[in-house]
Coordinates of C-alpha atoms and ligand atoms in Angstrom, one line a residue:
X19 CA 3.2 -30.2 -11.5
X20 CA 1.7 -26.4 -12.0
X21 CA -1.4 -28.7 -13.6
X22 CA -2.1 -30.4 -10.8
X23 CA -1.4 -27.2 -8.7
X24 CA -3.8 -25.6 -10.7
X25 CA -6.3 -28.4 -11.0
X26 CA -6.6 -28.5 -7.1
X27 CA -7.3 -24.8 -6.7
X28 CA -10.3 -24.9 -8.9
X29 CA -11.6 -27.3 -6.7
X30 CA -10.8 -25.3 -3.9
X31 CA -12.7 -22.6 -5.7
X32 CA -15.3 -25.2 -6.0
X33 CA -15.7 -25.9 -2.5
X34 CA -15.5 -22.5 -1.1
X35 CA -18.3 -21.5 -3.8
X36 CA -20.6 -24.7 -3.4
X37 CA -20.2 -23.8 0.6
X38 CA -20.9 -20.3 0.0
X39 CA -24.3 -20.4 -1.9
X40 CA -26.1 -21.3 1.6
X41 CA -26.0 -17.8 2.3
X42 CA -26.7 -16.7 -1.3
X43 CA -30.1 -14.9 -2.1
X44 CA -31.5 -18.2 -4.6
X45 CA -33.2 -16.2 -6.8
X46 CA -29.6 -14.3 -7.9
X47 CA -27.4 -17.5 -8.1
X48 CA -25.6 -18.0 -10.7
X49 CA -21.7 -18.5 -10.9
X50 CA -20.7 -15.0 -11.2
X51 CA -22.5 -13.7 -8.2
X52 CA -21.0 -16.6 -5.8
X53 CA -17.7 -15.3 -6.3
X54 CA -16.8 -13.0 -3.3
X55 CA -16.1 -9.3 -3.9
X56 CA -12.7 -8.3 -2.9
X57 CA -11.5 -5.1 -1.7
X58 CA -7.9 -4.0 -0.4
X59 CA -7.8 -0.9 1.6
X60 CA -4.3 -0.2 2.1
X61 CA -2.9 2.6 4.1
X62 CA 0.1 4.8 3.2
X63 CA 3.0 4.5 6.0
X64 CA 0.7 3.0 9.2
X65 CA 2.5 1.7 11.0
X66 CA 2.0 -1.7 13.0
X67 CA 1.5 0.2 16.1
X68 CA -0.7 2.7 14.8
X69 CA -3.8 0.3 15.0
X70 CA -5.9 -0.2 18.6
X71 CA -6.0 -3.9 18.1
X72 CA -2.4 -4.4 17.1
X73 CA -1.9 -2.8 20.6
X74 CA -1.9 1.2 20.4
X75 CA -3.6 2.8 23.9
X76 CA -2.7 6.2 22.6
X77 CA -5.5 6.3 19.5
X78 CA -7.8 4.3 18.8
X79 CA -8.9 3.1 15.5
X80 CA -12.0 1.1 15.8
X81 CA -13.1 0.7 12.4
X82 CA -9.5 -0.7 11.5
X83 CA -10.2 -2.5 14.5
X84 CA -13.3 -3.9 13.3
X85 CA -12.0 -5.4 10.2
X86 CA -9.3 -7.3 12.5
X87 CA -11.9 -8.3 14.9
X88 CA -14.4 -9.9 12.7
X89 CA -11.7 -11.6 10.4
X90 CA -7.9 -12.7 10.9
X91 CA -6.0 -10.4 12.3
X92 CA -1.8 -11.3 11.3
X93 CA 0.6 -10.6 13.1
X94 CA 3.5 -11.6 11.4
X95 CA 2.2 -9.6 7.8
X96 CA 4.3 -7.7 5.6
X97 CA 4.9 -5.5 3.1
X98 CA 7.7 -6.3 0.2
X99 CA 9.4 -3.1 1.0
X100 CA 9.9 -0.2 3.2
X101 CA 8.9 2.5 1.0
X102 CA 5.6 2.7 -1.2
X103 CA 6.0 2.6 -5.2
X104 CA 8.2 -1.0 -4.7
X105 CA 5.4 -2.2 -2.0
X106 CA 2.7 -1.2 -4.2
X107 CA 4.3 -2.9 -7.4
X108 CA 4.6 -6.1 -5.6
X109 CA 1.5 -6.2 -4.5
X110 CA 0.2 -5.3 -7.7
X111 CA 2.6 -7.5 -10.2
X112 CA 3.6 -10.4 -8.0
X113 CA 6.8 -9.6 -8.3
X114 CA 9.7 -9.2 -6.0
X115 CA 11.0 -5.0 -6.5
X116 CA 14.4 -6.0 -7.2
X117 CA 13.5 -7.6 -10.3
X118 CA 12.9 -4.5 -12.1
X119 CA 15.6 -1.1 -12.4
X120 CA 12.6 1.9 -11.9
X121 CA 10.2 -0.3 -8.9
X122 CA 11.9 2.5 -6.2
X123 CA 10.2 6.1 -4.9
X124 CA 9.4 7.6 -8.4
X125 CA 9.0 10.9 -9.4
X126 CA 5.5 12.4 -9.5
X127 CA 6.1 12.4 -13.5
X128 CA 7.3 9.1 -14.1
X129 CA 6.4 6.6 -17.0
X130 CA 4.3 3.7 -16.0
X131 CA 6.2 1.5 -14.2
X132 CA 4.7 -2.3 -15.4
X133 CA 5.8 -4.3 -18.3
X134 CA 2.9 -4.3 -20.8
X135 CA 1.3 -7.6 -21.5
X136 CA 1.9 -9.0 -17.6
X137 CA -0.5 -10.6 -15.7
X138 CA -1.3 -8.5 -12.7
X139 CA -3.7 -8.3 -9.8
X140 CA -6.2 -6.5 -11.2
X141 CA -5.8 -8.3 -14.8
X142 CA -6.0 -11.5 -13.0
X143 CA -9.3 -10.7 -11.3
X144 CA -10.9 -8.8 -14.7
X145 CA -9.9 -12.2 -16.4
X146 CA -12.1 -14.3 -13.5
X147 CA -14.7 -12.2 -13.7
X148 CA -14.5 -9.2 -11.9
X149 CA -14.9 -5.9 -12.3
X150 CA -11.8 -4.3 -11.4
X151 CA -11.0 -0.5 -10.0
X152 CA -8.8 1.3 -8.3
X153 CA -9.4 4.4 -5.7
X154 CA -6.9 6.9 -4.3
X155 CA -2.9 7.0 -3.8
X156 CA -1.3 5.5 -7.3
X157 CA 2.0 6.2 -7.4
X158 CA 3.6 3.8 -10.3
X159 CA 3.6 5.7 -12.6
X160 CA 1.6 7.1 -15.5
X161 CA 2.0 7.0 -19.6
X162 CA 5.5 7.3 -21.7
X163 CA 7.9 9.5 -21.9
X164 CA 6.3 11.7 -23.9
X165 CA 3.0 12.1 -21.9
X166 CA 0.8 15.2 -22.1
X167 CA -1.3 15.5 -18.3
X168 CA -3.2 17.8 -20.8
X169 CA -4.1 14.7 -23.0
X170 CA -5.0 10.9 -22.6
X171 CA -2.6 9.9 -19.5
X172 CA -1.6 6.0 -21.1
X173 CA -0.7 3.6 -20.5
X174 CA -1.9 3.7 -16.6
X175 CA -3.9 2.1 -14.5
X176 CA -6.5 0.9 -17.3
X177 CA -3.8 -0.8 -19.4
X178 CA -2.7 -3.2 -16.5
X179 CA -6.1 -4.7 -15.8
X180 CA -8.5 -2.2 -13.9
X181 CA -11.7 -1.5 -15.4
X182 CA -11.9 1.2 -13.6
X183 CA -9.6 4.1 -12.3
X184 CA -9.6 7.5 -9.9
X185 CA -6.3 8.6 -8.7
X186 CA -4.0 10.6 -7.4
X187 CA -1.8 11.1 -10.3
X188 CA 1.6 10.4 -8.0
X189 CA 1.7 11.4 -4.0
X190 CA 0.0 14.4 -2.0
X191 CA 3.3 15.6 -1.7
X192 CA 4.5 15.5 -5.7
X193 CA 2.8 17.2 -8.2
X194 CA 0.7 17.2 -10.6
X195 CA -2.1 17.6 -7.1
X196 CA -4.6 16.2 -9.5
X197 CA -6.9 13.2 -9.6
X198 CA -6.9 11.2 -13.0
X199 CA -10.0 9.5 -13.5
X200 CA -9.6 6.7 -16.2
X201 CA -7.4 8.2 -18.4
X202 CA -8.3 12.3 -18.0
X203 CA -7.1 14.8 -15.2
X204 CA -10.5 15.4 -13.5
X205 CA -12.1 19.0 -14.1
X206 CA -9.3 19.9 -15.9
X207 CA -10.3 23.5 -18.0
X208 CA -8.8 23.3 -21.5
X209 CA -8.3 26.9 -21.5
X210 CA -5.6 26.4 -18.0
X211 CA -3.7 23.2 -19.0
X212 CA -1.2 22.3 -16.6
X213 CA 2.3 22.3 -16.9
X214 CA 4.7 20.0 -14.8
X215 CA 8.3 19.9 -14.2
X216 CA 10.9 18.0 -12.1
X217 CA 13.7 20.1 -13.2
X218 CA 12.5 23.6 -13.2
X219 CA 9.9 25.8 -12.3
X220 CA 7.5 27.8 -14.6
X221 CA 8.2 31.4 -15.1
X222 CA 6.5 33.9 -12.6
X223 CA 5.4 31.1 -10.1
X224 CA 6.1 31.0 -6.7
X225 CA 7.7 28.2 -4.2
X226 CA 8.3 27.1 -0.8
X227 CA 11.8 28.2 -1.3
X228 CA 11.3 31.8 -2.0
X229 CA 8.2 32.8 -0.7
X230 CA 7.1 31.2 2.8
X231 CA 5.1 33.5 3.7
X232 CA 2.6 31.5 1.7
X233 CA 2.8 29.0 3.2
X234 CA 0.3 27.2 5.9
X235 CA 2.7 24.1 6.5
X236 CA 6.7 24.7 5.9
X237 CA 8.7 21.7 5.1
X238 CA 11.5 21.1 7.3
X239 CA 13.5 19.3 4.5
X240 CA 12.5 18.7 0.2
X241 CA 9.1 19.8 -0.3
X242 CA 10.0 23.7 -1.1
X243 CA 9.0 23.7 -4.6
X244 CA 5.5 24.6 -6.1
X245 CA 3.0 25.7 -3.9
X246 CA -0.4 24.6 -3.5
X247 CA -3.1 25.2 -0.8
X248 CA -0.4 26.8 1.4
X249 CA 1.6 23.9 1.0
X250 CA 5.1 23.6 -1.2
X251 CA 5.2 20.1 -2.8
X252 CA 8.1 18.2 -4.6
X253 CA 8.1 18.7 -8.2
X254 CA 6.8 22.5 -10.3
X255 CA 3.6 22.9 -12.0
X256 CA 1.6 25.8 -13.5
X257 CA -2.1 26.0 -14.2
X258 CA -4.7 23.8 -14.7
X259 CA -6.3 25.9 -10.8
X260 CA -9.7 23.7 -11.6
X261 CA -8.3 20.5 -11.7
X262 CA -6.4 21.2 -8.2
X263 CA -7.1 19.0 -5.3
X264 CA -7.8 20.1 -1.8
X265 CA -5.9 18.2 0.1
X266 CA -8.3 18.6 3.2
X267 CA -11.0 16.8 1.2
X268 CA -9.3 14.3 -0.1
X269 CA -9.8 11.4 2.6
X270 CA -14.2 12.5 1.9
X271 CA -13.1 12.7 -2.2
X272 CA -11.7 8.7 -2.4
X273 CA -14.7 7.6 0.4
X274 CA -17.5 9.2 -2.2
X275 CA -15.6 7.7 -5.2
X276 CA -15.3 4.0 -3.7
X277 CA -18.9 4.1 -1.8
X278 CA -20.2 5.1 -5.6
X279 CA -18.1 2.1 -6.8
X280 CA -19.4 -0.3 -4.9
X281 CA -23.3 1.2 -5.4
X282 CA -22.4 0.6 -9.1
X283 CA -21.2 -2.4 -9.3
X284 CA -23.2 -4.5 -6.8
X285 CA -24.5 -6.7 -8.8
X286 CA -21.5 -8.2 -10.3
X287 CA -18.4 -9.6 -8.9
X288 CA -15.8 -6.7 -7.6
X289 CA -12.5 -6.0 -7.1
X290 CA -11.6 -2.4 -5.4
X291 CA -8.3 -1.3 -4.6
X292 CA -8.6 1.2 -2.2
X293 CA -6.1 3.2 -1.5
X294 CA -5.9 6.1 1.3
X295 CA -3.5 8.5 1.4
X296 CA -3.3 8.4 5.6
X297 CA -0.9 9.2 6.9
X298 CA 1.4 10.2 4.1
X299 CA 3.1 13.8 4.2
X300 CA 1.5 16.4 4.1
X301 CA -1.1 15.2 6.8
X302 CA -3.9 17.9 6.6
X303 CA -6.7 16.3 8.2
X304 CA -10.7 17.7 7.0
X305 CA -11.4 20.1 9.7
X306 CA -13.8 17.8 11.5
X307 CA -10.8 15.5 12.4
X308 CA -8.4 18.6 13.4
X309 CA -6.8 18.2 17.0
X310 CA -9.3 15.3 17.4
X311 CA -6.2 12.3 18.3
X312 CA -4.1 14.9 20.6
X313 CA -1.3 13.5 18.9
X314 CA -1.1 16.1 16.1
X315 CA -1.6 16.2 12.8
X316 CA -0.5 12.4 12.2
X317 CA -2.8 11.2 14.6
X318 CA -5.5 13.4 13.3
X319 CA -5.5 11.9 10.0
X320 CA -5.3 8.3 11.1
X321 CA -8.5 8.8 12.5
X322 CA -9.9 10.2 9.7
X323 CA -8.7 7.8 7.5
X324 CA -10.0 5.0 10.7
X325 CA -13.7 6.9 10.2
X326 CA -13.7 6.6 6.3
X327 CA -13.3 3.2 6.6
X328 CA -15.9 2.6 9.1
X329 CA -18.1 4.6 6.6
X330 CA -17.1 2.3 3.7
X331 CA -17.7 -0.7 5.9
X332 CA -21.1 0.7 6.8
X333 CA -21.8 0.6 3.1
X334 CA -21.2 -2.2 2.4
X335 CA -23.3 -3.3 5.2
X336 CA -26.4 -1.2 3.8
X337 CA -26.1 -3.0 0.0
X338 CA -25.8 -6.0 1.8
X339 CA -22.4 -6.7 0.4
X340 CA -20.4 -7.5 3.6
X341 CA -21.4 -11.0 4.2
X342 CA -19.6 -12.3 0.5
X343 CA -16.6 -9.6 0.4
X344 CA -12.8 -10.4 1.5
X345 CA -11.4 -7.6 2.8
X346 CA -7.9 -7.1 3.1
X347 CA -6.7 -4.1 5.3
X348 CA -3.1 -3.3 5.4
X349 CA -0.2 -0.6 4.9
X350 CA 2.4 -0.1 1.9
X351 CA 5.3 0.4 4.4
X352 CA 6.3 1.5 8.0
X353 CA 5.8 4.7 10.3
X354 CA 7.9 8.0 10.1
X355 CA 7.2 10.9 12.0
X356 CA 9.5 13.7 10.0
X357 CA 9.0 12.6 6.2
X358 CA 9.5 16.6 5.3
X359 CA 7.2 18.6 7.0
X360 CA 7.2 20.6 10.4
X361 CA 3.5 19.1 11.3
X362 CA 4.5 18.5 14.8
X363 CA 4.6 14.2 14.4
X364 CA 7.5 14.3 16.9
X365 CA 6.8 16.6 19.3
X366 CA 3.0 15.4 20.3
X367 CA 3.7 11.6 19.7
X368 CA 3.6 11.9 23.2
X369 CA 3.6 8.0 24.6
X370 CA 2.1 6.7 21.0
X371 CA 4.9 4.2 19.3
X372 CA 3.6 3.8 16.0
X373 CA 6.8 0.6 15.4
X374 CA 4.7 -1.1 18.3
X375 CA 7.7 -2.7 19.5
X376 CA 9.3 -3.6 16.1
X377 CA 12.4 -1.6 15.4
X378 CA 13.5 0.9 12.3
X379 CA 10.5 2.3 10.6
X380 CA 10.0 3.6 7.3
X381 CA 13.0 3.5 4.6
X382 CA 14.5 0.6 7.1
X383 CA 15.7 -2.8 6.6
X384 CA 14.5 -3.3 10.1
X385 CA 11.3 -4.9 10.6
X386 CA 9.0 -2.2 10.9
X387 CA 10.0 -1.2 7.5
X388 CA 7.9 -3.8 6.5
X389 CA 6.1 -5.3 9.0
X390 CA 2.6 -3.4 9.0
X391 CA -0.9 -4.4 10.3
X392 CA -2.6 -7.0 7.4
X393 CA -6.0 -8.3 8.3
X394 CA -8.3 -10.2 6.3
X395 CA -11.9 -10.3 6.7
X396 CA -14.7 -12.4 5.0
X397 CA -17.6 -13.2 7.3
X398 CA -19.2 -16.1 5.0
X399 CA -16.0 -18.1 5.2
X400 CA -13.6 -17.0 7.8
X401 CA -13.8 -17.2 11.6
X402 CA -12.3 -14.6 13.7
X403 CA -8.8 -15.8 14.9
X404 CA -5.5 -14.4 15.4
X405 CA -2.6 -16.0 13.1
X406 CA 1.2 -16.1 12.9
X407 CA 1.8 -17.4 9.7
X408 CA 4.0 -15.3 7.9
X409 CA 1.8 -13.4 5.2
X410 CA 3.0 -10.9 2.4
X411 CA 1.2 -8.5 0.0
X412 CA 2.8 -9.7 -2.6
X413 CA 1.0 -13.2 -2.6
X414 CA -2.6 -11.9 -3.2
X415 CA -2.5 -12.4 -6.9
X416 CA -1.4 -16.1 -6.7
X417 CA -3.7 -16.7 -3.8
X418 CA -6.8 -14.8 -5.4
X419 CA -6.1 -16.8 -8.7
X420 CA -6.2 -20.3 -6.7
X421 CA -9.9 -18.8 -5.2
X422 CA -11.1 -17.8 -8.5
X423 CA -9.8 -20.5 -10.7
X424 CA -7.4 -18.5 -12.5
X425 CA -3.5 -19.2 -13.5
X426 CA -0.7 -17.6 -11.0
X427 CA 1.3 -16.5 -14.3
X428 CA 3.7 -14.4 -12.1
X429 CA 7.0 -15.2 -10.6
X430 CA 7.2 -14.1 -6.7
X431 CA 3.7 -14.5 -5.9
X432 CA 2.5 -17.5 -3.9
X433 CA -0.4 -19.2 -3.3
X434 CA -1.2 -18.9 0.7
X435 CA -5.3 -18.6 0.4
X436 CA -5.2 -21.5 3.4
X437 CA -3.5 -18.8 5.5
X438 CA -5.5 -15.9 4.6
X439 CA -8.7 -17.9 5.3
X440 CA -7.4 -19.1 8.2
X441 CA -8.0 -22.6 6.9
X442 CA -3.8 -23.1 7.7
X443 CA -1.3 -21.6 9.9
X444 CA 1.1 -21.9 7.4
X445 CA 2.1 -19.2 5.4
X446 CA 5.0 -18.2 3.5
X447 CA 8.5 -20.2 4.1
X448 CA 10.3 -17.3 3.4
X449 CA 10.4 -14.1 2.4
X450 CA 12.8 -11.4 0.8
X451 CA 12.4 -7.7 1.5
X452 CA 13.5 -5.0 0.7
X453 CA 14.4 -3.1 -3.2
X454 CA 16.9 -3.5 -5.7
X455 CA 20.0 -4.9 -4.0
X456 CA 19.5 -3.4 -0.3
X457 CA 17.2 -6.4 0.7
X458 CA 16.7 -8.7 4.1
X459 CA 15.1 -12.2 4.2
X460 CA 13.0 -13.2 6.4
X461 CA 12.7 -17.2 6.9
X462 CA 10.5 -18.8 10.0
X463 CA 11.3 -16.5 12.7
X464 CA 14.7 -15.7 11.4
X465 CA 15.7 -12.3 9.9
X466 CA 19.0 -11.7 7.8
X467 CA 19.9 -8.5 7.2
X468 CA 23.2 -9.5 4.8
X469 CA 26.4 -6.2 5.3
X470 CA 25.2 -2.8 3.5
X471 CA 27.1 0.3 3.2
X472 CA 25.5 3.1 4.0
X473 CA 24.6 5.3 6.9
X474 CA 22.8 4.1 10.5
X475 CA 20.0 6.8 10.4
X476 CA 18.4 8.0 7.6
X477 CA 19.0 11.2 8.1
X478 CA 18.9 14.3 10.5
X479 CA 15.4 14.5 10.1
X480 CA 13.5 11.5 9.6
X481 CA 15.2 9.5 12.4
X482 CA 14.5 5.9 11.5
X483 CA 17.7 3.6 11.2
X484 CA 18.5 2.3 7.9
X485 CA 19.3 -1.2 9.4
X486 CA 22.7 -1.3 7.1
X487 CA 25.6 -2.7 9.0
X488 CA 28.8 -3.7 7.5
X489 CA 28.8 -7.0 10.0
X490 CA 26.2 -9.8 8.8
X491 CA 23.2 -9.7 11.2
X492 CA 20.7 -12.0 11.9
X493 CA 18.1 -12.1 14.5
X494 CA 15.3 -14.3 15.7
X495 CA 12.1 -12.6 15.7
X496 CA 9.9 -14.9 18.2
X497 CA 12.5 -14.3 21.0
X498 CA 13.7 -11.0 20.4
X499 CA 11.1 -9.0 18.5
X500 CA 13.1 -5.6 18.6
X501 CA 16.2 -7.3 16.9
X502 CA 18.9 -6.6 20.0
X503 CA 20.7 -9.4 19.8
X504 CA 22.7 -9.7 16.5
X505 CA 22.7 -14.1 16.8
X506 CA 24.9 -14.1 12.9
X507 CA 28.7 -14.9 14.7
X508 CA 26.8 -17.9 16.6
X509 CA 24.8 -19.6 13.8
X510 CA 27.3 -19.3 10.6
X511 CA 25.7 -22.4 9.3
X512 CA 22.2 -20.7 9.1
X513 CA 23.7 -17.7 7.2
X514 CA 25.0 -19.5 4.9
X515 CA 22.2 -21.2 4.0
X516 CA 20.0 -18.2 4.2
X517 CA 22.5 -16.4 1.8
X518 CA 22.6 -19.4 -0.7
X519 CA 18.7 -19.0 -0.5
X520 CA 18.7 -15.4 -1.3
X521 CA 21.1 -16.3 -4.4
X522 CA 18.5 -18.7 -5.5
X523 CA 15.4 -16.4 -5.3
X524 CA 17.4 -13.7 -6.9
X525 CA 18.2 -16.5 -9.7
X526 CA 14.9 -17.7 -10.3
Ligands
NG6_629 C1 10.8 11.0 0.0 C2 10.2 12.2 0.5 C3 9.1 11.8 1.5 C4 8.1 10.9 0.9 C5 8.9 9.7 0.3 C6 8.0 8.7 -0.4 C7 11.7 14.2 0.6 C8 12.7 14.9 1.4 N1 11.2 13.1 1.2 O1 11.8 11.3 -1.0 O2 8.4 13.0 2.0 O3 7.4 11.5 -0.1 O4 9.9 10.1 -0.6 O5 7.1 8.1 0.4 O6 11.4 14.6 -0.5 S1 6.3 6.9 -0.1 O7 5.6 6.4 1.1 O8 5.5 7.3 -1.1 O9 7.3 5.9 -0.4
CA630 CA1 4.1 4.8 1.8

């Protein structure tokens, strides 16, 4: 059966090539330069209302917008989970987050979170072909145990598959506030090697905690330890002042490194992950993009982050690239307005309502944990359209495999290329969501959110609601897309069956 699965997605591949070389330059044709670049530009907590076409009047994104414009815009696309490092693994590994102990929030000095030796997204793609690199916001983890940031930094992003690598070594607000490129902490003096801690700080240093007056940004909760650029982070650190990045640059730092990427590698088959840091805590837009949304801070950078990807799409444009690259544009989890800072998210969001319509948010097992903007565009094969089948991150491995001719070796991920393309309106069947055991499963329109324990709200500051009930809860998205009407008590039968399917995904 996986033969013949696999069988008729090289001919797929076939097809899709044989069509494509029309609009190849003759001279250049050969096999490897038919295969379409691929690049996924994935935001860090946008939310599905944070996008112009997805509906926000408030600020408008028109670069976002054009990616959803000239290709499929989804509307019913998800992340696997509400929070990044388990979204970002999924999307990565092709597996579900529950399947493995570490895939939740990690620390900013955590060991690499994949199992060596597993086919990934990136080793999929370097396996068909491609050159593979990654660009911005990592946040799985780096090296062993015993890893020295002032040494090789392995295994990382080079030992699951990416040829290339420039990162943020964990989140703007964790340190090490460092970029690693390849396996080295860029500009790093070896006469100021950096220290990091998660359990105390260096000697002589100072923090958020102790010494505000510092500060240019106080948190309101976390986020009062080491300071840097008049900001207090999680996490200590000491030294290595050369290798510091600015956080006001950084949205300028990954558009520079992924334009460069693209220049270099033009004339081969690519795949770029691309990953902004917009609108993660702590939002310090470049000065050219400060007060420019009215909306604050939050807004500010979304339109930064909107403007770097217009640039990036203009490059792409000038190599003459666009035409043969698959875009995918979407966002690791939901929108928060208070994730730890007091950058004025909630008090100039103003009529903006970045959950456009959905409800919960960030951290919830609501849909607009998950449920994020997720747009595909590829103008030598797709035609503009707006679809509804049911779409996750974590199937671009299995569905990037089918285009390329490469084996799906991993468990969650499946093969939905008709979707993507907009070939099909079938998607996914179903869906679980979620990490570790705190999950939901989506199926059709139907969402079960099975009894958790826990708290309603998060927490007095970032306001979203968990989604954890101690009653069962299902709701039917199509008629009741802000999940008002808890339907469990009058379709038992469904619950059941939706809970004996969650048993069986967990099983398989
Ligand atoms: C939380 C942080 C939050 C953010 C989040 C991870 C505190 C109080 N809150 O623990 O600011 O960093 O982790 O966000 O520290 S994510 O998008 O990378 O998952
Ligand atoms: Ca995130």
């Amino acid at each position: 059966m996986q033969s013949i699965k696999h069988l008729a997605n090289l001919c797929l591949f076939f097809i899709l090539v044989n069509c494509g070389s029309k609009t190849e330059n003759k001279s250049s044709e050969t096999n490897s330069n038919l295969k379409p670049n691929i690049v996924v530009i994935y935001a860090d907590d946008l939310g599905y209302g944070d996008v112009s076409s997805y509906g926000s009047t408030e600020l408008i994104t028109p670069n976002f917008d054009r990616i959803a414009n000239e290709g499929i815009k989804f509307i019913n696309g998800y992340a696997t989970s509400p929070t990044c490092t388990p979204s970002r693994f999924s999307m990565l590994s092709g597996i579900y987050p529950f399947r493995s102990r570490r895939a939740k929030i990690l620390p900013g000095n955590a060991p690499l979170l994949f199992e060596a030796g597993k086919q990934t997204l990136p080793s999929m793609l370097h396996d068909a072909g491609y050159f593979t690199g990654v660009i911005g916001k990592w946040h799985l983890g780096l090296g062993d145990e015993n890893m020295n940031w002032n040494d090789d930094i392995k295994p990382g992003p080079r030992e699951i598959g990416f040829d290339y690598s420039y990162i943020m070594a964990s989140t703007n607000d964790r340190v090490p506030s460092v970029y690693v490129k390849n396996h080295r902490i860029d500009g790093l003096d070896p006469n100021d090697p950096i220290e990091v801690s998660y359990q105390k700080n260096f000697e002589g240093e100072p923090t958020g905690k102790e010494n505000p007056e510092l500060l240019k940004l106080h948190p309101s909760h976390g986020h009062n330890q080491s300071i840097h650029n008049g900001i207090s982070r999680i996490g200590y650190m000491r030294g290595g002042k050369s290798a510091l990045f600015i956080d006001e640059d950084m949205s300028d730092d990954f558009l520079k490194e992924s334009k460069q990427f693209i220049n270099d590698h033009k004339d081969e088959p690519f795949f770029l992950f691309y990953s902004l840091h917009q609108p993660h805590v702590p939002r310090i837009p470049h000065p050219r993009f400060a007060g420019k949304s009215g909306l604050g801070p939050r807004g500010d950078v979304i339109l930064e982050a909107d403007w770097a990807v217009g640039e990036f799409l203009d490059e792409l444009d000038k190599l003459g690239l666009a035409e043969n690259t698959i875009i995918v544009f979407s966002s690791d989890n939901g929108p928060v307005l208070d994730d730890g800072y007091h950058d004025e998210a909630e008090t100039k969001i103003g009529d903006h309502t970045p959950k456009g319509g959905l409800r919960g948010g960030k951290y919830s097992l609501f849909d607009a944990g998950t449920h994020v903007p997720f747009m595909v565009r590829w103008p030598a094969k797709i035609k503009p359209a707006v679809s509804n089948a049911l779409v996750c991150q974590i199937d671009l491995t299995a569905s990037f495999a089918a285009l390329t001719g490469q084996e799906n070796k991993t468990v969650d991920s499946e093969n939905i290329l008709d979707a993507l393309t907009g070939v099909s309106s079938q998607g996914r069947k179903n869906l679980l969501l979620g990490q570790g055991n705190i999950t939901s499963y989506r199926k059709g329109d139907y969402v079960l959110i099975p009894p958790h324990k826990g708290n309603k709200i998060i927490n007095k500051w970032v306001k979203n609601e968990t989604g954890r009930d101690l009653n069962m809860q299902l709701y039917n998205l199509k008629e009741d897309r802000g999940q008002q009407n808890n339907i469990a008590a009058e379709h038992p039968e469904m619950v059941r069956e939706m809970l004996e399917e969650i048993e069986a995904i967990r099983n398989k």
